[in-house]
Every structure is written in C-alpha cells, then in structure tokens.
mmCIF file of C-alpha atoms in Angstrom:
data_model
loop_
_atom_site.group_PDB
_atom_site.id
_atom_site.type_symbol
_atom_site.label_atom_id
_atom_site.label_comp_id
_atom_site.label_asym_id
_atom_site.label_seq_id
_atom_site.Cartn_x
_atom_site.Cartn_y
_atom_site.Cartn_z
ATOM 1 C CA MET A 3 130.012 25.751 -24.578
ATOM 2 C CA GLU A 4 129.743 29.515 -25.085
ATOM 3 C CA ILE A 5 127.413 29.038 -28.055
ATOM 4 C CA TRP A 6 125.203 26.661 -26.035
ATOM 5 C CA LEU A 7 124.861 29.154 -23.163
ATOM 6 C CA HIS A 8 124.012 31.920 -25.634
ATOM 7 C CA LYS A 9 121.201 29.822 -27.123
ATOM 8 C CA ILE A 10 119.737 29.089 -23.675
ATOM 9 C CA MET A 11 119.777 32.764 -22.708
ATOM 10 C CA HIS A 12 118.272 33.802 -26.046
ATOM 11 C CA SER A 13 115.557 31.158 -25.685
ATOM 12 C CA THR A 14 114.708 32.362 -22.157
ATOM 13 C CA LYS A 15 114.503 35.958 -23.351
ATOM 14 C CA ASP A 16 112.171 34.958 -26.182
ATOM 15 C CA LYS A 17 109.879 33.162 -23.738
ATOM 16 C CA ARG A 18 109.691 36.265 -21.553
ATOM 17 C CA LEU A 19 108.886 38.412 -24.558
ATOM 18 C CA GLN A 20 106.250 35.937 -25.683
ATOM 19 C CA LYS A 21 104.695 35.943 -22.205
ATOM 20 C CA LYS A 22 104.580 39.747 -22.129
ATOM 21 C CA HIS A 23 103.092 39.759 -25.615
ATOM 22 C CA ILE A 24 100.386 37.269 -24.598
ATOM 23 C CA ILE A 25 99.544 39.299 -21.490
ATOM 24 C CA ARG A 26 99.316 42.455 -23.618
ATOM 25 C CA LEU A 27 97.010 40.725 -26.101
ATOM 26 C CA TRP A 28 94.727 39.468 -23.316
ATOM 27 C CA SER A 29 94.596 42.947 -21.793
ATOM 28 C CA MET A 30 93.599 44.442 -25.134
ATOM 29 C CA LEU A 31 90.957 41.752 -25.637
ATOM 30 C CA ILE A 32 89.459 42.317 -22.170
ATOM 31 C CA THR A 33 89.409 46.086 -22.761
ATOM 32 C CA ILE A 34 87.600 45.640 -26.079
ATOM 33 C CA LEU A 35 85.049 43.314 -24.480
ATOM 34 C CA LEU A 36 84.449 45.804 -21.671
ATOM 35 C CA ILE A 37 83.895 48.637 -24.154
ATOM 36 C CA ILE A 38 81.427 46.535 -26.142
ATOM 37 C CA SER A 39 79.603 45.507 -22.956
ATOM 38 C CA MET A 40 79.352 49.116 -21.792
ATOM 39 C CA GLN A 41 77.927 50.196 -25.143
ATOM 40 C CA ILE A 42 75.309 47.453 -24.954
ATOM 41 C CA PHE A 43 74.496 48.410 -21.355
ATOM 42 C CA ILE A 44 74.158 52.094 -22.235
ATOM 43 C CA GLN A 45 71.834 51.254 -25.098
ATOM 44 C CA ASN A 46 69.721 49.108 -22.803
ATOM 45 C CA ASP A 47 69.853 51.711 -20.051
ATOM 46 C CA ASN A 48 68.519 54.363 -22.406
ATOM 47 C CA ILE A 49 65.811 51.932 -23.425
ATOM 48 C CA ILE A 50 66.347 52.324 -27.146
ATOM 49 C CA ALA A 51 65.266 49.031 -28.633
ATOM 50 C CA ALA A 52 66.033 48.401 -32.289
ATOM 51 C CA SER A 53 63.058 46.084 -32.616
ATOM 52 C CA GLY A 54 60.698 48.602 -30.942
ATOM 53 C CA VAL A 55 57.506 47.818 -29.052
ATOM 54 C CA ARG A 56 54.380 46.514 -30.728
ATOM 55 C CA ILE A 57 51.415 48.666 -29.715
ATOM 56 C CA TYR A 58 47.696 48.425 -30.452
ATOM 57 C CA ASN A 59 45.779 51.698 -30.161
ATOM 58 C CA TYR A 60 42.131 51.185 -29.195
ATOM 59 C CA THR A 61 41.093 54.619 -30.467
ATOM 60 C CA SER A 62 42.589 54.346 -33.954
ATOM 61 C CA LYS A 63 42.169 50.546 -33.930
ATOM 62 C CA LYS A 64 45.614 50.190 -35.453
ATOM 63 C CA GLU A 65 48.673 48.170 -34.498
ATOM 64 C CA TYR A 66 52.114 49.643 -35.014
ATOM 65 C CA THR A 67 55.728 49.412 -33.896
ATOM 66 C CA TYR A 68 56.772 52.119 -31.455
ATOM 67 C CA THR A 69 60.472 52.965 -31.890
ATOM 68 C CA ASP A 70 60.897 56.163 -29.877
ATOM 69 C CA LEU A 71 62.277 56.429 -26.326
ATOM 70 C CA GLN A 72 60.764 54.110 -23.761
ATOM 71 C CA VAL A 73 59.988 56.111 -20.636
ATOM 72 C CA ARG A 74 60.680 55.033 -17.088
ATOM 73 C CA VAL A 75 59.727 56.840 -13.876
ATOM 74 C CA THR A 76 61.461 57.265 -10.519
ATOM 75 C CA TYR A 77 59.988 58.659 -7.306
ATOM 76 C CA ASN A 78 62.477 60.089 -4.804
ATOM 77 C CA GLY A 79 65.179 58.111 -6.616
ATOM 78 C CA LYS A 80 63.349 54.769 -6.645
ATOM 79 C CA LYS A 81 62.060 53.254 -9.885
ATOM 80 C CA ILE A 82 58.277 52.889 -9.936
ATOM 81 C CA SER A 83 57.683 52.120 -13.623
ATOM 82 C CA VAL A 84 57.386 48.639 -15.160
ATOM 83 C CA ASP A 85 60.075 47.756 -17.726
ATOM 84 C CA SER A 86 57.874 45.374 -19.721
ATOM 85 C CA THR A 87 55.233 48.072 -20.255
ATOM 86 C CA PRO A 88 57.234 51.322 -20.416
ATOM 87 C CA GLY A 89 55.842 54.791 -20.884
ATOM 88 C CA LEU A 90 55.767 56.271 -24.373
ATOM 89 C CA LEU A 91 56.881 59.580 -25.805
ATOM 90 C CA GLU A 92 54.418 61.380 -28.047
ATOM 91 C CA SER A 93 54.913 64.934 -29.330
ATOM 92 C CA SER A 94 57.746 65.248 -26.760
ATOM 93 C CA ILE A 95 55.294 64.461 -23.950
ATOM 94 C CA ALA A 96 55.846 61.450 -21.688
ATOM 95 C CA LEU A 97 52.753 59.273 -21.335
ATOM 96 C CA VAL A 98 52.674 56.802 -18.441
ATOM 97 C CA SER A 99 50.288 54.200 -17.074
ATOM 98 C CA TYR A 100 47.950 55.864 -14.583
ATOM 99 C CA LYS A 101 47.530 52.635 -12.632
ATOM 100 C CA ASP A 102 51.207 51.592 -12.453
ATOM 101 C CA ILE A 103 52.574 55.038 -11.684
ATOM 102 C CA PHE A 104 49.887 56.710 -9.590
ATOM 103 C CA ALA A 105 47.927 53.883 -7.937
ATOM 104 C CA ARG A 106 50.279 50.911 -7.494
ATOM 105 C CA SER A 107 53.462 52.809 -6.649
ATOM 106 C CA GLU A 108 54.565 54.756 -3.573
ATOM 107 C CA ILE A 109 52.525 57.691 -4.883
ATOM 108 C CA LYS A 110 49.420 55.826 -3.649
ATOM 109 C CA ALA A 111 46.883 58.090 -5.296
ATOM 110 C CA ASN A 112 43.218 57.156 -5.329
ATOM 111 C CA CYS A 113 42.529 56.164 -8.948
ATOM 112 C CA VAL A 114 39.206 55.234 -10.540
ATOM 113 C CA TYR A 115 38.556 54.128 -14.125
ATOM 114 C CA ASP A 116 35.002 54.543 -15.420
ATOM 115 C CA LYS A 117 34.882 52.195 -18.391
ATOM 116 C CA ALA A 118 31.437 53.334 -19.552
ATOM 117 C CA ALA A 119 32.396 57.018 -19.532
ATOM 118 C CA GLY A 120 35.973 56.386 -20.652
ATOM 119 C CA THR A 121 37.341 58.550 -17.844
ATOM 120 C CA VAL A 122 40.219 58.237 -15.395
ATOM 121 C CA SER A 123 40.116 59.963 -12.007
ATOM 122 C CA ILE A 124 43.324 60.525 -10.008
ATOM 123 C CA SER A 125 43.041 62.017 -6.505
ATOM 124 C CA LYS A 126 45.717 62.986 -3.980
ATOM 125 C CA PHE A 127 46.078 65.636 -1.266
ATOM 126 C CA GLY A 128 42.637 67.100 -1.901
ATOM 127 C CA THR A 129 43.169 67.485 -5.658
ATOM 128 C CA THR A 130 41.138 65.399 -8.112
ATOM 129 C CA ILE A 131 42.066 65.242 -11.793
ATOM 130 C CA VAL A 132 39.539 63.738 -14.197
ATOM 131 C CA MET A 133 40.574 62.986 -17.781
ATOM 132 C CA LYS A 134 38.779 61.339 -20.669
ATOM 133 C CA ILE A 135 40.399 58.991 -23.164
ATOM 134 C CA GLY A 136 40.910 60.786 -26.465
ATOM 135 C CA SER A 137 40.133 64.251 -25.069
ATOM 136 C CA LYS A 138 42.473 67.064 -24.009
ATOM 137 C CA THR A 139 39.776 68.569 -21.797
ATOM 138 C CA ALA A 140 40.428 67.660 -18.174
ATOM 139 C CA HIS A 141 38.838 68.750 -14.909
ATOM 140 C CA ILE A 142 40.786 69.662 -11.778
ATOM 141 C CA ASN A 143 38.519 69.811 -8.747
ATOM 142 C CA GLY A 144 35.646 70.363 -11.147
ATOM 143 C CA LYS A 145 37.270 73.178 -13.131
ATOM 144 C CA ALA A 146 37.812 72.551 -16.857
ATOM 145 C CA VAL A 147 41.413 72.859 -18.079
ATOM 146 C CA THR A 148 43.269 71.826 -21.222
ATOM 147 C CA ALA A 149 45.811 69.028 -20.932
ATOM 148 C CA PRO A 150 48.821 69.005 -23.293
ATOM 149 C CA LEU A 151 47.841 65.579 -24.614
ATOM 150 C CA ALA A 152 44.807 63.328 -24.347
ATOM 151 C CA PRO A 153 44.954 60.052 -22.408
ATOM 152 C CA VAL A 154 45.244 57.000 -24.639
ATOM 153 C CA LYS A 155 44.206 53.378 -24.225
ATOM 154 C CA ILE A 156 46.698 50.927 -25.717
ATOM 155 C CA LYS A 157 47.714 47.288 -25.618
ATOM 156 C CA TYR A 158 51.307 46.113 -25.304
ATOM 157 C CA VAL A 159 50.992 43.306 -27.849
ATOM 158 C CA LYS A 160 53.908 41.152 -26.708
ATOM 159 C CA GLU A 161 52.821 41.321 -23.049
ATOM 160 C CA ASN A 162 49.117 41.136 -23.998
ATOM 161 C CA VAL A 163 48.442 43.858 -21.421
ATOM 162 C CA THR A 164 46.115 46.834 -21.818
ATOM 163 C CA LYS A 165 47.046 50.149 -20.201
ATOM 164 C CA ILE A 166 45.640 53.662 -20.083
ATOM 165 C CA LEU A 167 48.409 56.232 -20.427
ATOM 166 C CA VAL A 168 48.133 59.813 -19.192
ATOM 167 C CA PRO A 169 50.394 62.875 -19.653
ATOM 168 C CA SER A 170 52.822 62.488 -16.764
ATOM 169 C CA ARG A 171 53.998 66.069 -16.178
ATOM 170 C CA PHE A 172 50.441 67.415 -16.311
ATOM 171 C CA VAL A 173 49.241 65.019 -13.611
ATOM 172 C CA PHE A 174 52.290 65.129 -11.339
ATOM 173 C CA GLU A 175 52.632 68.897 -11.258
ATOM 174 C CA ASN A 176 48.918 69.437 -10.639
ATOM 175 C CA LEU A 177 49.212 67.064 -7.669
ATOM 176 C CA GLY A 178 52.072 69.160 -6.281
ATOM 177 C CA TYR A 179 55.109 67.044 -7.193
ATOM 178 C CA ASP A 180 58.452 68.295 -8.515
ATOM 179 C CA TYR A 181 58.968 66.912 -12.030
ATOM 180 C CA THR A 182 62.146 66.541 -14.111
ATOM 181 C CA TRP A 183 62.596 64.964 -17.547
ATOM 182 C CA ASN A 184 66.009 63.523 -18.466
ATOM 183 C CA LYS A 185 66.113 62.748 -22.172
ATOM 184 C CA SER A 186 69.540 61.077 -22.065
ATOM 185 C CA THR A 187 68.206 58.360 -19.761
ATOM 186 C CA SER A 188 64.549 58.511 -20.862
ATOM 187 C CA THR A 189 63.611 59.036 -17.236
ATOM 188 C CA VAL A 190 60.917 61.040 -15.496
ATOM 189 C CA SER A 191 62.187 61.935 -12.017
ATOM 190 C CA VAL A 192 59.546 62.903 -9.476
ATOM 191 C CA GLN A 193 60.200 64.216 -5.988
ATOM 192 C CA ARG A 194 58.316 65.511 -3.013
ATOM 193 C CA LYS A 195 60.185 66.630 0.098
ATOM 194 C CA SER A 196 57.172 66.566 2.394
ATOM 195 C CA GLU A 197 53.544 65.605 2.115
ATOM 196 C CA PRO A 198 50.773 68.110 2.847
ATOM 197 C CA LEU A 199 49.257 68.094 6.304
ATOM 198 C CA LEU A 200 45.537 67.450 6.732
ATOM 199 C CA LEU A 201 44.741 70.250 9.165
ATOM 200 C CA THR A 202 41.839 71.929 10.907
ATOM 201 C CA TYR A 203 42.024 75.471 12.295
ATOM 202 C CA ASN A 204 39.910 76.206 15.385
ATOM 203 C CA ASP A 205 37.403 73.400 14.750
ATOM 204 C CA GLY A 206 36.831 74.549 11.163
ATOM 205 C CA GLU A 207 36.786 72.375 8.069
ATOM 206 C CA MET A 208 39.619 69.988 7.243
ATOM 207 C CA PHE A 209 41.950 71.016 4.428
ATOM 208 C CA TYR A 210 45.311 70.047 2.996
ATOM 209 C CA TYR A 211 48.029 72.449 4.072
ATOM 210 C CA ASP A 212 50.685 72.422 1.354
ATOM 211 C CA GLY A 213 52.735 75.341 2.619
ATOM 212 C CA THR A 214 56.011 75.587 4.489
ATOM 213 C CA GLN A 215 56.666 73.045 7.230
ATOM 214 C CA GLY A 216 59.240 74.793 9.342
ATOM 215 C CA LYS A 217 61.760 74.009 12.052
ATOM 216 C CA VAL A 218 62.904 75.826 15.191
ATOM 217 C CA THR A 219 66.325 76.410 16.728
ATOM 218 C CA ILE A 220 67.114 78.114 20.028
ATOM 219 C CA ASP A 221 70.699 79.346 20.323
ATOM 220 C CA GLY A 222 71.667 76.848 17.639
ATOM 221 C CA GLN A 223 69.902 73.888 19.227
ATOM 222 C CA ASN A 224 67.245 72.108 17.176
ATOM 223 C CA ILE A 225 63.859 71.772 18.867
ATOM 224 C CA ASP A 226 61.949 68.536 18.361
ATOM 225 C CA LEU A 227 58.509 69.615 17.153
ATOM 226 C CA GLY A 228 57.094 66.096 17.115
ATOM 227 C CA LYS A 229 54.153 65.586 14.764
ATOM 228 C CA MET A 230 53.427 69.285 14.283
ATOM 229 C CA PRO A 231 56.004 71.410 12.448
ATOM 230 C CA SER A 232 55.691 75.163 12.333
ATOM 231 C CA ILE A 233 53.282 76.417 9.679
ATOM 232 C CA ILE A 234 52.913 79.732 7.884
ATOM 233 C CA THR A 235 49.628 81.620 8.246
ATOM 234 C CA ASN A 236 49.133 85.240 7.196
ATOM 235 C CA ASN A 237 52.881 85.399 6.517
ATOM 236 C CA THR A 238 53.498 84.438 10.158
ATOM 237 C CA ALA A 239 55.307 81.373 11.474
ATOM 238 C CA MET A 240 52.974 79.688 13.965
ATOM 239 C CA LEU A 241 54.724 77.542 16.580
ATOM 240 C CA ARG A 242 53.704 75.037 19.243
ATOM 241 C CA ALA A 243 53.228 77.133 22.378
ATOM 242 C CA LYS A 244 54.222 74.647 25.052
ATOM 243 C CA ARG A 245 56.869 72.672 23.176
ATOM 244 C CA VAL A 246 58.782 75.733 21.954
ATOM 245 C CA PHE A 247 58.335 78.231 24.793
ATOM 246 C CA ALA A 248 57.972 76.055 27.902
ATOM 247 C CA ASP A 249 59.588 72.676 27.238
ATOM 248 C CA SER A 250 62.797 74.209 25.888
ATOM 249 C CA LYS A 251 65.682 76.455 26.903
ATOM 250 C CA ILE A 252 63.250 79.396 26.993
ATOM 251 C CA ASN A 253 61.679 77.663 29.999
ATOM 252 C CA ALA A 254 58.608 79.888 30.365
ATOM 253 C CA ASP A 255 55.734 79.054 32.701
ATOM 254 C CA TYR A 256 52.830 77.922 30.539
ATOM 255 C CA LYS A 257 49.115 77.714 31.269
ATOM 256 C CA TYR A 258 46.176 77.027 29.006
ATOM 257 C CA ASN A 259 42.599 77.585 30.161
ATOM 258 C CA THR A 260 40.201 75.291 28.317
ATOM 259 C CA LYS A 261 37.145 77.317 29.359
ATOM 260 C CA ASP A 262 38.052 80.706 27.914
ATOM 261 C CA LYS A 263 40.829 79.378 25.638
ATOM 262 C CA SER A 264 43.398 81.736 27.104
ATOM 263 C CA ILE A 265 47.155 81.173 26.967
ATOM 264 C CA THR A 266 49.553 82.536 29.574
ATOM 265 C CA LEU A 267 53.332 82.503 29.207
ATOM 266 C CA SER A 268 55.507 83.998 31.959
ATOM 267 C CA ARG A 269 59.256 84.453 31.992
ATOM 268 C CA ASN A 270 61.754 86.729 33.785
ATOM 269 C CA GLY A 271 59.080 89.079 35.115
ATOM 270 C CA ASN A 272 57.156 89.325 31.845
ATOM 271 C CA THR A 273 53.674 87.858 31.517
ATOM 272 C CA LEU A 274 52.125 87.413 28.080
ATOM 273 C CA GLU A 275 48.421 86.661 27.820
ATOM 274 C CA MET A 276 46.765 85.615 24.568
ATOM 275 C CA LYS A 277 43.467 84.063 23.562
ATOM 276 C CA ILE A 278 42.637 81.624 20.779
ATOM 277 C CA GLY A 279 41.177 83.491 17.801
ATOM 278 C CA SER A 280 41.842 86.981 19.185
ATOM 279 C CA PRO A 281 44.489 89.359 17.762
ATOM 280 C CA VAL A 282 44.627 91.258 21.071
ATOM 281 C CA ALA A 283 47.360 90.194 23.491
ATOM 282 C CA HIS A 284 48.378 91.656 26.838
ATOM 283 C CA LEU A 285 52.012 92.002 27.899
ATOM 284 C CA ASN A 286 52.247 92.849 31.601
ATOM 285 C CA GLY A 287 48.664 94.082 31.395
ATOM 286 C CA LYS A 288 49.208 96.328 28.369
ATOM 287 C CA ALA A 289 47.144 95.548 25.255
ATOM 288 C CA ILE A 290 49.053 94.818 22.039
ATOM 289 C CA ILE A 291 47.622 93.995 18.608
ATOM 290 C CA MET A 292 49.134 90.920 16.931
ATOM 291 C CA ASP A 293 49.252 90.375 13.167
ATOM 292 C CA THR A 294 48.004 86.811 13.591
ATOM 293 C CA ALA A 295 45.891 85.390 16.398
ATOM 294 C CA PRO A 296 46.795 82.161 18.238
ATOM 295 C CA MET A 297 45.068 79.036 16.925
ATOM 296 C CA ILE A 298 44.201 75.503 17.879
ATOM 297 C CA VAL A 299 45.516 73.439 14.984
ATOM 298 C CA THR A 300 44.480 69.819 14.613
ATOM 299 C CA ASN A 301 46.761 67.536 12.638
ATOM 300 C CA ASN A 302 44.179 65.057 11.376
ATOM 301 C CA ASN A 303 46.927 62.749 10.101
ATOM 302 C CA VAL A 304 47.740 61.878 13.710
ATOM 303 C CA GLY A 305 44.506 62.952 15.409
ATOM 304 C CA THR A 306 46.157 65.459 17.747
ATOM 305 C CA SER A 307 45.472 69.149 18.410
ATOM 306 C CA TYR A 308 48.052 71.796 19.287
ATOM 307 C CA VAL A 309 48.019 75.347 20.650
ATOM 308 C CA MET A 310 49.928 77.440 18.100
ATOM 309 C CA VAL A 311 51.146 80.997 18.684
ATOM 310 C CA PRO A 312 52.913 83.580 16.477
ATOM 311 C CA GLY A 313 56.625 82.823 16.810
ATOM 312 C CA SER A 314 58.214 86.234 16.296
ATOM 313 C CA PHE A 315 55.774 88.128 18.508
ATOM 314 C CA THR A 316 55.922 85.616 21.363
ATOM 315 C CA ALA A 317 59.721 85.367 21.254
ATOM 316 C CA SER A 318 60.114 89.148 21.463
ATOM 317 C CA CYS A 319 57.712 89.426 24.412
ATOM 318 C CA LEU A 320 59.630 86.741 26.310
ATOM 319 C CA GLY A 321 63.044 88.336 25.768
ATOM 320 C CA PHE A 322 64.436 86.533 22.719
ATOM 321 C CA ASP A 323 65.556 87.806 19.342
ATOM 322 C CA TYR A 324 63.840 86.145 16.402
ATOM 323 C CA GLN A 325 64.838 85.616 12.785
ATOM 324 C CA TRP A 326 63.224 83.643 9.953
ATOM 325 C CA ASP A 327 65.638 81.770 7.674
ATOM 326 C CA LYS A 328 63.784 81.250 4.402
ATOM 327 C CA ASN A 329 66.404 78.948 2.898
ATOM 328 C CA LYS A 330 66.425 76.634 5.917
ATOM 329 C CA VAL A 331 62.698 77.199 6.649
ATOM 330 C CA THR A 332 63.666 77.722 10.271
ATOM 331 C CA SER A 333 62.585 80.033 13.082
ATOM 332 C CA ILE A 334 65.840 81.070 14.766
ATOM 333 C CA PHE A 335 65.702 82.166 18.415
ATOM 334 C CA SER A 336 68.714 83.901 19.940
ATOM 335 C CA SER A 337 69.298 84.828 23.575
ATOM 336 C CA ARG A 338 69.931 88.471 24.237
ATOM 337 C CA ASP A 339 73.297 89.466 25.718
ATOM 338 C CA ASP A 340 71.893 90.199 29.176
ATOM 339 C CA GLU A 341 70.050 86.869 29.481
ATOM 340 C CA VAL A 342 70.521 84.839 32.659
ATOM 341 C CA PHE A 343 69.005 81.350 32.663
ATOM 342 C CA GLU A 344 67.739 79.913 35.908
ATOM 343 C CA GLU A 345 66.510 76.359 36.167
ATOM 344 C CA LYS A 346 63.237 76.067 38.047
ATOM 345 C CA PRO A 347 62.163 72.989 40.024
ATOM 346 C CA GLY A 348 60.604 70.480 37.687
ATOM 347 C CA ASP A 349 62.272 71.926 34.591
ATOM 348 C CA ASN A 350 63.251 68.493 33.310
ATOM 349 C CA LYS A 351 59.933 67.853 31.640
ATOM 350 C CA SER A 352 58.978 64.698 29.822
ATOM 351 C CA GLU A 353 56.129 63.754 27.556
ATOM 352 C CA ASN A 354 54.405 62.014 30.472
ATOM 353 C CA GLU A 355 54.412 65.076 32.761
ATOM 354 C CA ASP A 356 52.141 67.217 30.628
ATOM 355 C CA ASN A 357 48.766 65.955 31.874
ATOM 356 C CA ILE A 358 48.115 68.973 34.078
ATOM 357 C CA PRO A 359 44.443 69.801 34.744
ATOM 358 C CA GLY A 360 43.243 72.624 32.552
ATOM 359 C CA GLN A 361 46.123 72.292 30.093
ATOM 360 C CA PRO A 362 46.208 70.754 26.629
ATOM 361 C CA GLN A 363 46.960 67.041 26.794
ATOM 362 C CA ASP A 364 47.714 64.287 24.329
ATOM 363 C CA ASP A 365 45.108 61.734 25.290
ATOM 364 C CA PRO A 366 41.659 63.368 25.688
ATOM 365 C CA SER A 367 40.234 63.892 22.213
ATOM 366 C CA ASP A 368 37.924 66.683 23.424
ATOM 367 C CA GLN A 369 40.729 68.983 24.572
ATOM 368 C CA PRO A 370 43.217 71.033 22.572
ATOM 369 C CA GLN A 371 46.649 69.505 22.947
ATOM 370 C CA ASP A 372 50.211 70.699 22.809
ATOM 371 C CA ASN A 373 52.223 67.517 23.115
ATOM 372 C CA ALA A 374 53.177 65.175 20.305
ATOM 373 C CA PRO A 375 52.307 61.514 20.818
#
C-alpha cells in the first residue's frame, strides 16, 4: 500500500514537472519567433531590400539594380511618399519624385513639367524653382544657382512607372521648410509650423510674409487675434488696433476715420492719435515720433483688411507695460500697479457689434477692417 501511494505521488510530480517544462519550451519558442519577427520588421522598416530595385535611367539608357537605402518622406509626421516607388540615395543626397512629394501630397506646390525643355518647375509661397534633367544649374525666382545634384528621369521597372527625381533638401529648404534626414530609418522628415501670409501693406503689392506670426497676452490672458496674427515690421510687433486695445481688458475707446485714415485710442484720461503711414503720433496733443507707422494690412488669404499699430508704443501710451518674448513669439502686456479697471456701458463687445459708421468693418471690401470674420 505504501509503495503504491509513493508511485502515485511520484507520477503526479513528474506530470507537473513535464507541464512546467512544456510551458517553458513554448515560452522560449514564442520569444524566438518574436525576435525573428522584429528583425524582419526592422529590416523592412529601414527599407533595405536584399533583392534591390530595378531602375532604368533615361539619361544613361542603362538598367541596373539599386541596392542602397530606399528613401521615404514624412510631412509634419505623416508619410507622403509612395512605398512602391521610393526615393533613392545618390552621393548621400536623397532624390525624391517631384510629383509625388511636392504636387500630390499635402505640400500642394504648383508643379509643371516641360517635356520638350526637360525642365521641372516647382512653385510655392512666391518662390519658383526651375531645374533641368541632367543639369546641376537651377533657377530660383530667375536667379541661377547650383544644385547639389541634377534631377534624374528614371523608370521603376517592376512597377513600370516613370518618375523624375529631384534633390529633396535643396527644394524643401529653398521653399522654406525645415528638413531632417534620419539615416537609421531612411526617412526625410519635413516640417513647417505655419504657412506664410499673403499680405498687402497700405494698398501696395501683394507679397508672401514669411516672418514671425506672433501672439498677444494681457495679464496672462491669451487674446484671440482671429485671422491676423501680429507681424514684425522694422523690428516692431504690429498688432490689431481694435482687437487688442479696445475689445480686450485694456478696454480703450477706439475710433477710425476712413477719410483721413486717423486712429484714436483713449483710455484713463490719455488720448493717442495716429495716422496710417505717418510716424508722427500725438499723445494728449503732444507730438511723438514712432519707430514704425501704423498700417492697413490686408490678409489676402481671407480677403480682410486690418488696422495695425506698433504694440510696444501703443501699450506704453495707454498705461501698460510691454515685453516681447522671443521664444514664445508673444507680445506680453502687463497692468501697472496703480491700474484701476472700470467697465464702461457696452463693454461686452461681440463680432456683430463692430459695424459702427466710420470704423473698419468686416463686410465692406472697400473699407479697412479690424475684425476677423
């Protein structure tokens, strides 16, 4: 009886050991499979294909197997390249399809291919780059420059697709984009925080403003600037007159005379008078010279005009301290210690209460405006 019980217990123990051993073996097998899968994924992710890509070069009229890194492109974190026809690396320079990357993606550049001349034209934000297949000489807004590598016309044999590749960094950076190359992932990363504004100053010619697009805070509170951020002119932050100084905590009385283009801001016994295009202002009747004159700025992207005044000067005249934060691209207004705020009747302004005769409005296209749509 004792021997029989011992055998049963020994048999049960063996089964438990066998079960643990089987579980351990399965765990090891799964781990090995995961490691192998990750290695395969990493190889695919880096786009290093052992078989390479069959390429036909129209210039040399030769077909060959390309075995170097296959380039992909992301814009603001989103992939815009085509996996079946990747970019190529030549002399450490990433070449990409002008049509896939610049015309068909979110970049949305205006691209033109002149087959007879063998040229590619890429235009964006007022900059036009013209390149010729097989030539390093390019033209940017008509000025001749030397590109690091000539555009090339090739065929992806397997896909039976013809593409014209251009030097990616050269094009992106000349169009104003931030460009980063990551060799470990074979990826060109392109970013742009904000697009240039198509502006007009005082009824002048339209141009692309690619400078700072600033913000405004008053005693720590962000001011909604609508469709017209602050801009930098003559090293001066120009701000929306009515939105910043009247429709905010500053709460100044604001008037704009369309006939003589004069601006009047009154607050706490101080009256500031300025005129569009003139550097001479009057504070309580006393003439003061400003570094930068007020302007009427038209944002042609939205078809609206705004009265813009120098931020620091205007803030000081109306009793506020002013500071420019370069890192945050922000005009910072601070109340002075002796400030007392009084709410006037009708202070709770809305976008629909700005249509006052003789003042800038949103709707009439023939008047300067100071209210975002």
